[in-house]
Amino acid sequence: MTDTPEASQEAVIAGYQALLARSERMLALAREADWSALVDQEADYVQQVERIAELDARHALEREAQNRKAELLERILENDLEVRRHLMQRRDELGELIGTSRRQRDLQRAYGNAGAQVFKAASRFGQGPM
């Protein structure tokens, strides 16, 4: 197969379509809060972006292909924005958990085991009216 301009343009567009499909998978993982799988996908996503950038730089696109590429990029960027929103929400949740954990640790250090003991007021101060 020869490397015709049409074939080259199709390869570039196919690369962006594949990138869109991966960004949709990543968005689904973010919505499901499957963070480890999202991280795994992200490493492949970055490599895929680099390959497409190289391919794109080697081939000029005609107007129709440029328009298609712009549509695909817009959808990819929309997905990326939503993934980032989910990640920021997760970051905030983790920040709150870390803050709570630090406060608990500080209380434990300040009060030691005495803070963990529960005393019954009746046995400590006596019962009945005075």
XYZ file of N, CA, C and O in Angstrom:
520
model
N 0.827 -1.172 0.000
C 0.000 0.000 0.000
C 0.879 1.246 0.000
O 1.822 1.352 0.755
N 0.574 2.181 -0.876
C 1.346 3.406 -0.952
C 0.811 4.412 0.044
O -0.341 4.351 0.458
N 1.653 5.349 0.387
C 1.283 6.365 1.358
C 0.689 7.562 0.617
O 1.344 8.579 0.439
N -0.550 7.417 0.179
C -1.232 8.494 -0.536
C -1.694 9.550 0.442
O -1.872 9.272 1.632
N -1.928 10.771 -0.042
C -2.445 11.804 0.864
C -3.767 11.397 1.511
O -3.997 11.682 2.695
N -4.617 10.709 0.749
C -5.900 10.273 1.308
C -5.696 9.263 2.425
O -6.339 9.342 3.472
N -4.800 8.313 2.204
C -4.526 7.294 3.221
C -3.899 7.935 4.471
O -4.215 7.558 5.598
N -3.033 8.907 4.244
C -2.396 9.597 5.367
C -3.432 10.357 6.185
O -3.404 10.328 7.416
N -4.339 11.036 5.499
C -5.396 11.767 6.199
C -6.291 10.817 6.969
O -6.663 11.090 8.110
N -6.610 9.683 6.356
C -7.444 8.688 7.032
C -6.746 8.154 8.277
O -7.391 7.920 9.300
N -5.428 7.975 8.189
C -4.672 7.486 9.340
C -4.707 8.502 10.480
O -4.866 8.139 11.657
N -4.574 9.785 10.136
C -4.619 10.830 11.168
C -5.996 10.848 11.816
O -6.118 10.856 13.046
N -7.039 10.839 11.009
C -8.410 10.875 11.539
C -8.685 9.622 12.367
O -9.285 9.699 13.445
N -8.229 8.476 11.891
C -8.416 7.225 12.654
C -7.708 7.318 14.006
O -8.223 6.824 15.019
N -6.553 7.964 14.034
C -5.843 8.143 15.298
C -6.640 8.989 16.278
O -6.732 8.665 17.459
N -7.242 10.052 15.773
C -8.066 10.903 16.646
C -9.338 10.179 17.085
O -9.799 10.365 18.221
N -9.900 9.358 16.220
C -11.084 8.585 16.607
C -10.731 7.588 17.714
O -11.506 7.404 18.661
N -9.564 6.964 17.585
C -9.121 6.028 18.624
C -8.865 6.768 19.944
O -9.180 6.267 21.022
N -8.314 7.975 19.836
C -8.081 8.774 21.030
C -9.401 9.164 21.687
O -9.529 9.135 22.911
N -10.397 9.492 20.882
C -11.723 9.803 21.411
C -12.298 8.590 22.145
O -12.837 8.724 23.246
N -12.161 7.416 21.557
C -12.672 6.197 22.193
C -11.984 5.975 23.544
O -12.634 5.629 24.538
N -10.677 6.198 23.600
C -9.957 6.025 24.864
C -10.419 7.075 25.877
O -10.600 6.776 27.059
N -10.633 8.316 25.430
C -11.083 9.354 26.367
C -12.473 9.030 26.891
O -12.777 9.334 28.048
N -13.308 8.409 26.082
C -14.636 7.995 26.548
C -14.528 6.887 27.586
O -15.273 6.880 28.570
N -13.588 5.956 27.392
C -13.365 4.905 28.402
C -12.867 5.522 29.709
O -13.292 5.135 30.801
N -11.971 6.493 29.592
C -11.440 7.142 30.778
C -12.540 7.898 31.523
O -12.590 7.874 32.753
N -13.422 8.528 30.784
C -14.535 9.246 31.406
C -15.456 8.277 32.134
O -15.893 8.545 33.259
N -15.734 7.143 31.518
C -16.568 6.132 32.171
C -15.914 5.650 33.465
O -16.591 5.493 34.497
N -14.606 5.457 33.454
C -13.895 5.026 34.665
C -13.944 6.097 35.742
O -14.104 5.789 36.929
N -13.828 7.356 35.346
C -13.904 8.454 36.315
C -15.297 8.519 36.931
O -15.440 8.719 38.139
N -16.314 8.342 36.111
C -17.686 8.367 36.627
C -17.931 7.214 37.590
O -18.696 7.334 38.537
N -17.275 6.076 37.347
C -17.417 4.896 38.211
C -16.474 4.955 39.411
O -16.493 4.059 40.252
N -15.625 5.980 39.458
C -14.623 6.142 40.522
C -13.649 4.962 40.562
O -13.197 4.555 41.623
N -13.306 4.438 39.393
C -12.324 3.355 39.287
C -10.965 3.999 39.008
O -10.475 4.024 37.885
N -10.371 4.540 40.071
C -9.184 5.372 39.934
C -7.970 4.613 39.454
O -7.189 5.145 38.656
N -7.770 3.395 39.892
C -6.587 2.646 39.460
C -6.666 2.324 37.965
O -5.668 2.443 37.254
N -7.833 1.943 37.490
C -7.984 1.670 36.060
C -7.826 2.958 35.249
O -7.263 2.942 34.146
N -8.287 4.062 35.795
C -8.140 5.345 35.110
C -6.667 5.707 34.962
O -6.231 6.138 33.895
N -5.898 5.508 36.005
C -4.461 5.798 35.951
C -3.790 4.916 34.895
O -2.939 5.384 34.131
N -4.171 3.646 34.837
C -3.611 2.743 33.831
C -3.924 3.247 32.421
O -3.054 3.245 31.548
N -5.152 3.679 32.201
C -5.554 4.186 30.891
C -4.815 5.481 30.545
O -4.487 5.726 29.392
N -4.566 6.288 31.560
C -3.949 7.585 31.322
C -2.541 7.449 30.747
O -2.152 8.221 29.869
N -1.789 6.469 31.210
C -0.439 6.260 30.687
C -0.497 5.921 29.191
O 0.282 6.462 28.390
N -1.417 5.061 28.806
C -1.580 4.710 27.390
C -2.096 5.903 26.593
O -1.713 6.102 25.440
N -2.952 6.692 27.196
C -3.521 7.878 26.544
C -2.406 8.851 26.154
O -2.374 9.363 25.038
N -1.477 9.094 27.073
C -0.379 10.020 26.809
C 0.475 9.515 25.647
O 0.850 10.281 24.758
N 0.764 8.237 25.624
C 1.538 7.668 24.523
C 0.783 7.798 23.205
O 1.379 8.110 22.174
N -0.505 7.566 23.240
C -1.323 7.668 22.042
C -1.342 9.114 21.525
O -1.266 9.340 20.320
N -1.426 10.073 22.419
C -1.391 11.488 22.027
C -0.069 11.799 21.332
O -0.053 12.484 20.295
N 1.033 11.306 21.866
C 2.349 11.550 21.262
C 2.437 10.954 19.859
O 2.949 11.598 18.941
N 1.928 9.737 19.686
C 1.955 9.109 18.357
C 1.110 9.895 17.355
O 1.529 10.110 16.213
N -0.063 10.333 17.782
C -0.943 11.086 16.886
C -0.317 12.432 16.535
O -0.398 12.886 15.394
N 0.318 13.073 17.495
C 0.957 14.366 17.239
C 2.049 14.227 16.178
O 2.164 15.066 15.280
N 2.822 13.152 16.271
C 3.873 12.913 15.264
C 3.262 12.658 13.889
O 3.715 13.213 12.885
N 2.244 11.825 13.845
C 1.570 11.507 12.593
C 0.924 12.758 11.999
O 1.052 13.027 10.800
N 0.282 13.523 12.839
C -0.396 14.747 12.412
C 0.603 15.757 11.851
O 0.320 16.445 10.861
N 1.771 15.854 12.464
C 2.784 16.813 12.014
C 3.352 16.444 10.641
O 3.788 17.320 9.894
N 3.318 15.171 10.296
C 3.882 14.717 9.012
C 2.909 14.855 7.852
O 3.327 14.771 6.701
N 1.622 15.030 8.129
C 0.626 15.009 7.058
C -0.281 16.233 7.123
O -0.892 16.498 8.154
N -0.353 16.911 5.991
C -1.267 18.048 5.887
C -2.679 17.506 5.635
O -2.853 16.519 4.911
N -3.651 18.148 6.241
C -5.036 17.713 6.090
C -5.790 18.692 5.197
O -5.604 19.903 5.295
N -6.652 18.133 4.373
C -7.539 18.970 3.572
C -8.638 19.508 4.474
O -8.827 19.051 5.598
N -9.392 20.470 3.960
C -10.401 21.160 4.773
C -11.377 20.196 5.433
O -11.667 20.320 6.620
N -11.895 19.225 4.706
C -12.868 18.292 5.286
C -12.250 17.489 6.435
O -12.867 17.312 7.485
N -11.032 17.042 6.234
C -10.341 16.293 7.283
C -10.017 17.202 8.472
O -10.099 16.780 9.633
N -9.677 18.458 8.211
C -9.423 19.409 9.287
C -10.682 19.625 10.117
O -10.618 19.691 11.352
N -11.824 19.727 9.441
C -13.090 19.909 10.158
C -13.408 18.689 11.025
O -13.856 18.829 12.166
N -13.188 17.512 10.479
C -13.444 16.280 11.238
C -12.517 16.198 12.450
O -12.937 15.852 13.556
N -11.257 16.540 12.232
C -10.276 16.547 13.322
C -10.725 17.529 14.412
O -10.659 17.216 15.611
N -11.192 18.705 14.025
C -11.643 19.710 14.999
C -12.824 19.179 15.809
O -12.887 19.380 17.028
N -13.756 18.485 15.149
C -14.898 17.900 15.863
C -14.433 16.865 16.882
O -14.913 16.841 18.023
N -13.517 16.012 16.443
C -13.003 14.973 17.340
C -12.266 15.592 18.521
O -12.448 15.176 19.672
N -11.440 16.598 18.236
C -10.701 17.257 19.312
C -11.636 17.926 20.315
O -11.383 17.888 21.527
N -12.691 18.520 19.817
C -13.649 19.160 20.717
C -14.267 18.138 21.661
O -14.368 18.380 22.874
N -14.639 16.995 21.146
C -15.222 15.953 21.993
C -14.191 15.392 22.970
O -14.505 15.117 24.131
N -12.968 15.226 22.499
C -11.893 14.731 23.371
C -11.673 15.712 24.521
O -11.553 15.316 25.690
N -11.637 17.005 24.205
C -11.420 18.021 25.230
C -12.583 18.107 26.211
O -12.380 18.329 27.407
N -13.805 17.927 25.726
C -14.963 17.894 26.630
C -14.845 16.734 27.607
O -15.107 16.886 28.805
N -14.464 15.560 27.090
C -14.275 14.394 27.965
C -13.170 14.664 28.979
O -13.305 14.340 30.163
N -12.073 15.248 28.495
C -10.945 15.544 29.370
C -11.364 16.490 30.487
O -10.992 16.298 31.649
N -12.161 17.496 30.159
C -12.626 18.450 31.161
C -13.479 17.758 32.224
O -13.302 17.999 33.427
N -14.358 16.859 31.801
C -15.193 16.164 32.775
C -14.363 15.208 33.632
O -14.589 15.092 34.840
N -13.386 14.537 33.032
C -12.498 13.668 33.812
C -11.781 14.500 34.865
O -11.685 14.104 36.030
N -11.295 15.665 34.469
C -10.596 16.542 35.417
C -11.514 16.983 36.553
O -11.080 17.079 37.699
N -12.768 17.257 36.242
C -13.719 17.633 37.308
C -13.882 16.498 38.310
O -13.890 16.718 39.522
N -13.983 15.271 37.795
C -14.097 14.117 38.698
C -12.831 13.964 39.534
O -12.899 13.649 40.732
N -11.678 14.171 38.912
C -10.414 14.052 39.640
C -10.278 15.131 40.706
O -9.791 14.856 41.810
N -10.706 16.341 40.401
C -10.639 17.411 41.403
C -11.579 17.118 42.562
O -11.234 17.357 43.725
N -12.747 16.573 42.261
C -13.683 16.199 43.324
C -13.056 15.120 44.194
O -13.139 15.174 45.431
N -12.408 14.150 43.577
C -11.750 13.084 44.336
C -10.605 13.643 45.174
O -10.415 13.260 46.333
N -9.839 14.578 44.602
C -8.751 15.214 45.340
C -9.297 15.917 46.589
O -8.714 15.812 47.669
N -10.417 16.619 46.421
C -11.026 17.307 47.563
C -11.484 16.316 48.627
O -11.306 16.556 49.826
N -12.079 15.191 48.192
C -12.514 14.161 49.143
C -11.319 13.610 49.914
O -11.378 13.440 51.132
N -10.242 13.332 49.190
C -9.044 12.806 49.849
C -8.446 13.838 50.802
O -7.960 13.487 51.881
N -8.494 15.106 50.408
C -8.007 16.165 51.286
C -8.787 16.219 52.585
O -8.208 16.396 53.670
N -10.094 16.072 52.492
C -10.923 16.048 53.701
C -10.582 14.850 54.576
O -10.499 14.974 55.808
N -10.386 13.691 53.958
C -10.026 12.497 54.725
C -8.670 12.666 55.402
O -8.498 12.265 56.564
N -7.745 13.268 54.697
C -6.417 13.499 55.289
C -6.531 14.468 56.449
O -5.920 14.270 57.505
N -7.331 15.519 56.287
C -7.535 16.485 57.374
C -8.138 15.824 58.593
O -7.705 16.066 59.726
N -9.150 14.994 58.388
C -9.787 14.280 59.495
C -8.785 13.355 60.178
O -8.711 13.293 61.410
N -7.998 12.675 59.381
C -6.999 11.758 59.930
C -5.960 12.517 60.754
O -5.565 12.065 61.837
N -5.540 13.665 60.268
C -4.561 14.477 61.018
C -5.148 14.962 62.345
O -4.458 14.970 63.364
N -6.420 15.404 62.301
C -7.045 15.869 63.544
C -7.141 14.721 64.548
O -6.873 14.910 65.736
N -7.506 13.546 64.082
C -7.590 12.388 64.981
C -6.222 12.048 65.549
O -6.084 11.760 66.733
N -5.207 12.103 64.722
C -3.849 11.818 65.171
C -3.410 12.847 66.214
O -2.847 12.497 67.254
N -3.696 14.126 65.937
C -3.318 15.180 66.879
C -4.039 15.021 68.217
O -3.441 15.226 69.280
N -5.332 14.667 68.164
C -6.067 14.422 69.405
C -5.485 13.248 70.168
O -5.360 13.285 71.395
N -5.147 12.210 69.445
C -4.563 11.026 70.084
C -3.245 11.391 70.750
O -2.966 10.960 71.863
N -2.445 12.198 70.078
C -1.169 12.613 70.663
C -1.394 13.505 71.881
O -0.689 13.410 72.869
N -2.370 14.406 71.778
C -2.613 15.358 72.861
C -3.176 14.681 74.095
O -2.801 15.003 75.221
N -4.089 13.750 73.921
C -4.777 13.156 75.062
C -4.354 11.728 75.354
O -4.751 11.172 76.351
N -3.599 11.131 74.475
C -3.125 9.770 74.684
C -4.275 8.804 74.876
O -5.371 8.995 74.365
N -4.051 7.777 75.669
C -5.078 6.770 75.911
C -6.212 7.285 76.781
O -7.303 6.744 76.762
N -5.947 8.335 77.565
C -7.001 8.867 78.430
C -8.169 9.379 77.605
O -9.314 9.291 78.037
N -7.900 9.887 76.433
C -8.971 10.375 75.576
C -9.813 9.252 75.018
O -10.957 9.453 74.634
N -9.284 8.066 75.000
C -10.015 6.940 74.439
C -10.864 6.218 75.480
O -11.724 5.418 75.141
N -10.608 6.487 76.762
C -11.355 5.792 77.804
C -12.696 6.474 78.044
O -12.819 7.687 77.969
N -13.695 5.689 78.332
C -15.023 6.222 78.616
C -15.335 5.936 80.077
O -15.194 4.813 80.548
N -15.764 6.973 80.787
C -16.112 6.823 82.197
C -17.591 7.037 82.370
O -18.167 7.916 81.754
N -18.178 6.268 83.250
C -19.584 6.485 83.591
C -19.663 7.535 84.662
O -18.990 7.433 85.698
N -20.447 8.533 84.428
C -20.552 9.645 85.381
C -21.039 9.164 86.738
O -20.595 9.645 87.775
N -21.948 8.221 86.761
C -22.503 7.738 88.036
C -21.419 7.106 88.901
O -21.381 7.310 90.114
N -20.553 6.344 88.338
C -19.521 5.689 89.141
C -18.417 6.661 89.522
O -17.764 6.484 90.532
N -18.276 7.692 88.791
C -17.213 8.654 89.045
C -17.632 9.704 90.080
O -16.820 10.132 90.887
N -18.881 10.130 90.022
C -19.314 11.223 90.871
C -20.372 10.822 91.895
O -20.913 11.650 92.582
N -20.692 9.557 91.982
C -21.703 9.119 92.923
C -23.106 9.225 92.312
O -23.294 9.863 91.309
N -24.035 8.564 92.937
C -25.401 8.548 92.400
C -26.354 9.215 93.373
O -26.070 9.353 94.538
N -27.492 9.560 92.848
C -28.574 10.067 93.709
C -28.490 11.558 93.944
O -27.499 12.188 93.672
N -29.588 12.082 94.535
C -29.631 13.530 94.808
C -28.750 13.899 95.997
O -28.524 13.112 96.892
N -28.350 15.095 96.015
C -27.505 15.572 97.098
C -28.261 16.343 98.094
O -29.182 16.935 98.049
